[in-house]
Amino acid sequence: MLLVDTLLILLVAALVFAPITGYIAYSHGRSFWRWFGLGMVLPFFSVFIALFVAMREQLAEERANRLPKPPPPAA
């Protein structure tokens, strides 16, 4: 009985966290279905992984925007 309860909890967690993970990834330009699949495999951790990837990408983009523009080539 304990095994059935555990499997049911994992299934419900996967069905809850997978769409959330997919939405987070899709809203940051990533593949919804690839991240949905990751959410099904790693239901609890996938949301944090997707948030980490999205924040890392956003920080890199902000850093790139802060760099000074190179001068135009002399003709």
Coordinates of N, CA, C and O in Angstrom, one line a residue:
M1 N 0.8 -1.2 0.0 CA 0.0 0.0 0.0 C 0.9 1.3 0.0 O 0.5 2.2 -0.6
L2 N 2.0 1.2 0.7 CA 2.9 2.4 0.7 C 3.5 2.7 -0.6 O 3.6 3.8 -1.0
L3 N 3.8 1.6 -1.4 CA 4.3 1.8 -2.7 C 3.3 2.5 -3.6 O 3.7 3.4 -4.4
V4 N 2.1 2.1 -3.5 CA 1.0 2.8 -4.4 C 0.8 4.2 -4.0 O 0.7 5.1 -4.8
D5 N 0.9 4.5 -2.7 CA 0.7 5.9 -2.2 C 1.9 6.8 -2.7 O 1.7 7.9 -3.2
T6 N 3.1 6.2 -2.7 CA 4.3 6.9 -3.1 C 4.2 7.2 -4.6 O 4.5 8.3 -5.1
L7 N 3.8 6.2 -5.4 CA 3.7 6.4 -6.8 C 2.6 7.4 -7.2 O 2.8 8.2 -8.1
L8 N 1.5 7.4 -6.5 CA 0.5 8.3 -6.7 C 0.9 9.8 -6.4 O 0.6 10.7 -7.2
I9 N 1.7 9.9 -5.3 CA 2.2 11.3 -5.0 C 3.2 11.7 -6.0 O 3.1 12.9 -6.5
L10 N 4.0 10.9 -6.5 CA 5.0 11.2 -7.6 C 4.3 11.6 -8.9 O 4.7 12.5 -9.6
L11 N 3.2 10.8 -9.2 CA 2.5 11.1 -10.4 C 1.8 12.5 -10.4 O 1.8 13.3 -11.3
V12 N 1.2 12.7 -9.2 CA 0.5 14.0 -9.1 C 1.5 15.2 -9.1 O 1.3 16.2 -9.7
A13 N 2.7 15.0 -8.4 CA 3.7 16.0 -8.4 C 4.2 16.2 -9.9 O 4.4 17.4 -10.3
A14 N 4.4 15.2 -10.6 CA 4.9 15.3 -12.0 C 3.8 16.1 -12.8 O 4.2 16.9 -13.7
L15 N 2.6 15.8 -12.6 CA 1.5 16.4 -13.4 C 1.3 17.9 -13.0 O 0.8 18.7 -13.8
V16 N 1.7 18.3 -11.8 CA 1.7 19.6 -11.4 C 2.9 20.4 -11.8 O 2.8 21.5 -12.3
F17 N 4.1 19.9 -11.6 CA 5.3 20.6 -11.8 C 5.7 20.6 -13.3 O 6.4 21.6 -13.7
A18 N 5.4 19.6 -14.1 CA 5.8 19.6 -15.5 C 5.2 20.8 -16.3 O 6.0 21.4 -17.0
P19 N 3.9 21.1 -16.2 CA 3.5 22.3 -16.9 C 4.0 23.6 -16.4 O 4.3 24.5 -17.2
I20 N 4.3 23.7 -15.1 CA 4.9 24.9 -14.6 C 6.3 25.1 -15.1 O 6.7 26.2 -15.6
T21 N 7.1 24.0 -15.1 CA 8.4 24.0 -15.7 C 8.4 24.4 -17.2 O 9.2 25.2 -17.6
G22 N 7.5 23.8 -17.9 CA 7.3 24.1 -19.3 C 7.0 25.5 -19.6 O 7.5 26.2 -20.5
Y23 N 6.1 26.1 -18.8 CA 5.7 27.5 -18.9 C 6.9 28.4 -18.6 O 7.1 29.4 -19.4
I24 N 7.6 28.1 -17.6 CA 8.8 29.0 -17.2 C 9.8 29.0 -18.4 O 10.3 30.0 -18.8
A25 N 10.1 27.8 -18.9 CA 11.0 27.7 -20.0 C 10.5 28.4 -21.3 O 11.2 29.1 -21.9
Y26 N 9.2 28.2 -21.6 CA 8.7 28.8 -22.8 C 8.6 30.3 -22.7 O 8.9 31.0 -23.7
S27 N 8.4 30.8 -21.5 CA 8.3 32.3 -21.4 C 9.7 32.9 -21.5 O 9.8 34.1 -21.7
H28 N 10.8 32.1 -21.5 CA 12.1 32.6 -21.6 C 12.7 32.1 -22.9 O 14.0 32.0 -23.0
G29 N 11.9 31.7 -23.9 CA 12.4 31.3 -25.2 C 12.9 29.9 -25.3 O 13.6 29.6 -26.3
R30 N 12.6 29.0 -24.4 CA 13.0 27.6 -24.5 C 11.9 26.7 -25.0 O 10.7 27.2 -25.0
S31 N 12.2 25.5 -25.3 CA 11.2 24.5 -25.8 C 10.3 24.1 -24.6 O 10.8 23.6 -23.6
F32 N 9.0 24.3 -24.8 CA 8.0 23.9 -23.8 C 8.1 22.4 -23.6 O 8.1 21.9 -22.4
W33 N 8.0 21.6 -24.6 CA 7.9 20.2 -24.5 C 9.1 19.5 -24.0 O 9.1 18.5 -23.2
R34 N 10.3 20.0 -24.3 CA 11.5 19.5 -23.7 C 11.6 19.7 -22.2 O 11.9 18.8 -21.4
W35 N 11.2 20.9 -21.8 CA 11.2 21.2 -20.3 C 10.0 20.5 -19.6 O 10.1 20.2 -18.5
F36 N 8.9 20.3 -20.4 CA 7.8 19.5 -19.8 C 8.2 18.1 -19.5 O 7.9 17.6 -18.4
G37 N 9.0 17.5 -20.4 CA 9.5 16.2 -20.2 C 10.5 16.1 -19.0 O 10.4 15.2 -18.2
L38 N 11.3 17.2 -18.9 CA 12.2 17.2 -17.7 C 11.4 17.3 -16.4 O 11.7 16.7 -15.4
G39 N 10.3 18.1 -16.5 CA 9.4 18.2 -15.3 C 8.7 16.9 -15.0 O 8.4 16.6 -13.8
M40 N 8.5 16.0 -16.0 CA 7.9 14.7 -15.7 C 8.9 13.8 -15.0 O 8.6 13.0 -14.2
V41 N 10.2 13.9 -15.4 CA 11.2 13.1 -14.9 C 11.7 13.5 -13.5 O 11.9 12.7 -12.6
L42 N 11.9 14.8 -13.4 CA 12.4 15.4 -12.1 C 11.4 16.4 -11.6 O 11.6 17.6 -11.6
P43 N 10.2 16.0 -11.1 CA 9.1 16.9 -10.8 C 9.5 18.0 -9.8 O 9.1 19.1 -9.9
F44 N 10.2 17.7 -8.7 CA 10.5 18.7 -7.7 C 11.6 19.7 -8.1 O 11.6 20.8 -7.8
F45 N 12.6 19.1 -8.8 CA 13.8 19.9 -9.0 C 13.7 20.7 -10.3 O 14.4 21.7 -10.5
S46 N 12.9 20.3 -11.3 CA 12.8 20.9 -12.6 C 12.4 22.4 -12.6 O 13.0 23.1 -13.4
V47 N 11.6 22.7 -11.7 CA 11.2 24.1 -11.6 C 12.4 25.0 -11.2 O 12.6 26.1 -11.8
F48 N 13.2 24.5 -10.2 CA 14.3 25.3 -9.8 C 15.4 25.3 -10.9 O 16.1 26.3 -11.1
I49 N 15.5 24.3 -11.6 CA 16.5 24.2 -12.7 C 16.1 25.2 -13.8 O 16.9 26.0 -14.3
A50 N 14.8 25.2 -14.2 CA 14.3 26.2 -15.2 C 14.5 27.6 -14.7 O 14.8 28.5 -15.5
L51 N 14.2 27.9 -13.5 CA 14.4 29.2 -13.0 C 15.8 29.6 -13.0 O 16.2 30.8 -13.3
F52 N 16.7 28.7 -12.6 CA 18.1 29.0 -12.6 C 18.6 29.3 -14.1 O 19.3 30.3 -14.3
V53 N 18.2 28.5 -15.0 CA 18.6 28.7 -16.4 C 18.1 30.1 -16.9 O 18.8 30.8 -17.6
A54 N 16.8 30.4 -16.6 CA 16.2 31.6 -17.1 C 16.9 32.8 -16.4 O 17.2 33.8 -17.1
M55 N 17.2 32.8 -15.1 CA 17.9 33.9 -14.5 C 19.3 34.1 -15.0 O 19.8 35.2 -15.2
R56 N 20.0 33.0 -15.2 CA 21.4 33.0 -15.7 C 21.4 33.7 -17.1 O 22.2 34.5 -17.4
E57 N 20.4 33.3 -17.9 CA 20.4 33.9 -19.3 C 20.0 35.4 -19.2 O 20.6 36.2 -20.0
Q58 N 19.1 35.7 -18.3 CA 18.8 37.1 -18.2 C 19.9 38.0 -17.7 O 20.2 39.1 -18.2
L59 N 20.7 37.5 -16.7 CA 21.9 38.2 -16.2 C 22.9 38.3 -17.3 O 23.6 39.4 -17.4
A60 N 23.1 37.3 -18.1 CA 24.1 37.4 -19.2 C 23.7 38.4 -20.2 O 24.5 39.2 -20.8
E61 N 22.4 38.5 -20.5 CA 21.9 39.5 -21.4 C 22.0 40.9 -20.9 O 22.4 41.8 -21.6
E62 N 21.8 41.1 -19.6 CA 22.0 42.4 -19.0 C 23.4 42.8 -19.0 O 23.8 44.0 -19.3
R63 N 24.3 41.9 -18.8 CA 25.8 42.2 -18.8 C 26.2 42.6 -20.2 O 27.0 43.5 -20.4
A64 N 25.7 41.9 -21.2 CA 26.0 42.2 -22.6 C 25.5 43.6 -23.0 O 26.2 44.3 -23.7
N65 N 24.4 44.0 -22.5 CA 23.9 45.3 -22.8 C 24.6 46.5 -22.1 O 24.6 47.6 -22.5
R66 N 25.3 46.1 -21.0 CA 26.1 47.2 -20.2 C 27.5 47.4 -20.8 O 28.1 48.4 -20.5
L67 N 28.0 46.5 -21.6 CA 29.3 46.6 -22.2 C 29.3 47.8 -23.2 O 28.3 48.0 -23.9
P68 N 30.4 48.6 -23.2 CA 30.5 49.7 -24.1 C 30.5 49.2 -25.6 O 31.1 48.1 -25.9
K69 N 29.9 49.9 -26.5 CA 29.8 49.6 -27.9 C 31.2 49.9 -28.5 O 31.8 50.9 -28.2
P70 N 31.7 49.0 -29.3 CA 33.0 49.3 -30.0 C 32.8 50.5 -31.0 O 31.8 50.6 -31.6
P71 N 33.9 51.3 -31.2 CA 33.8 52.4 -32.1 C 33.7 51.8 -33.5 O 34.1 50.7 -33.8
P72 N 33.0 52.6 -34.4 CA 32.9 52.1 -35.8 C 34.3 52.1 -36.5 O 35.2 52.9 -36.1
P73 N 34.5 51.2 -37.4 CA 35.8 51.1 -38.1 C 36.1 52.4 -38.9 O 35.2 53.0 -39.5
A74 N 37.3 52.7 -38.9 CA 37.7 53.9 -39.6 C 37.8 53.6 -41.1 O 38.2 52.5 -41.5
A75 N 37.3 54.5 -41.9 CA 37.3 54.3 -43.4 C 38.5 55.0 -44.0 O 39.1 55.8 -43.7

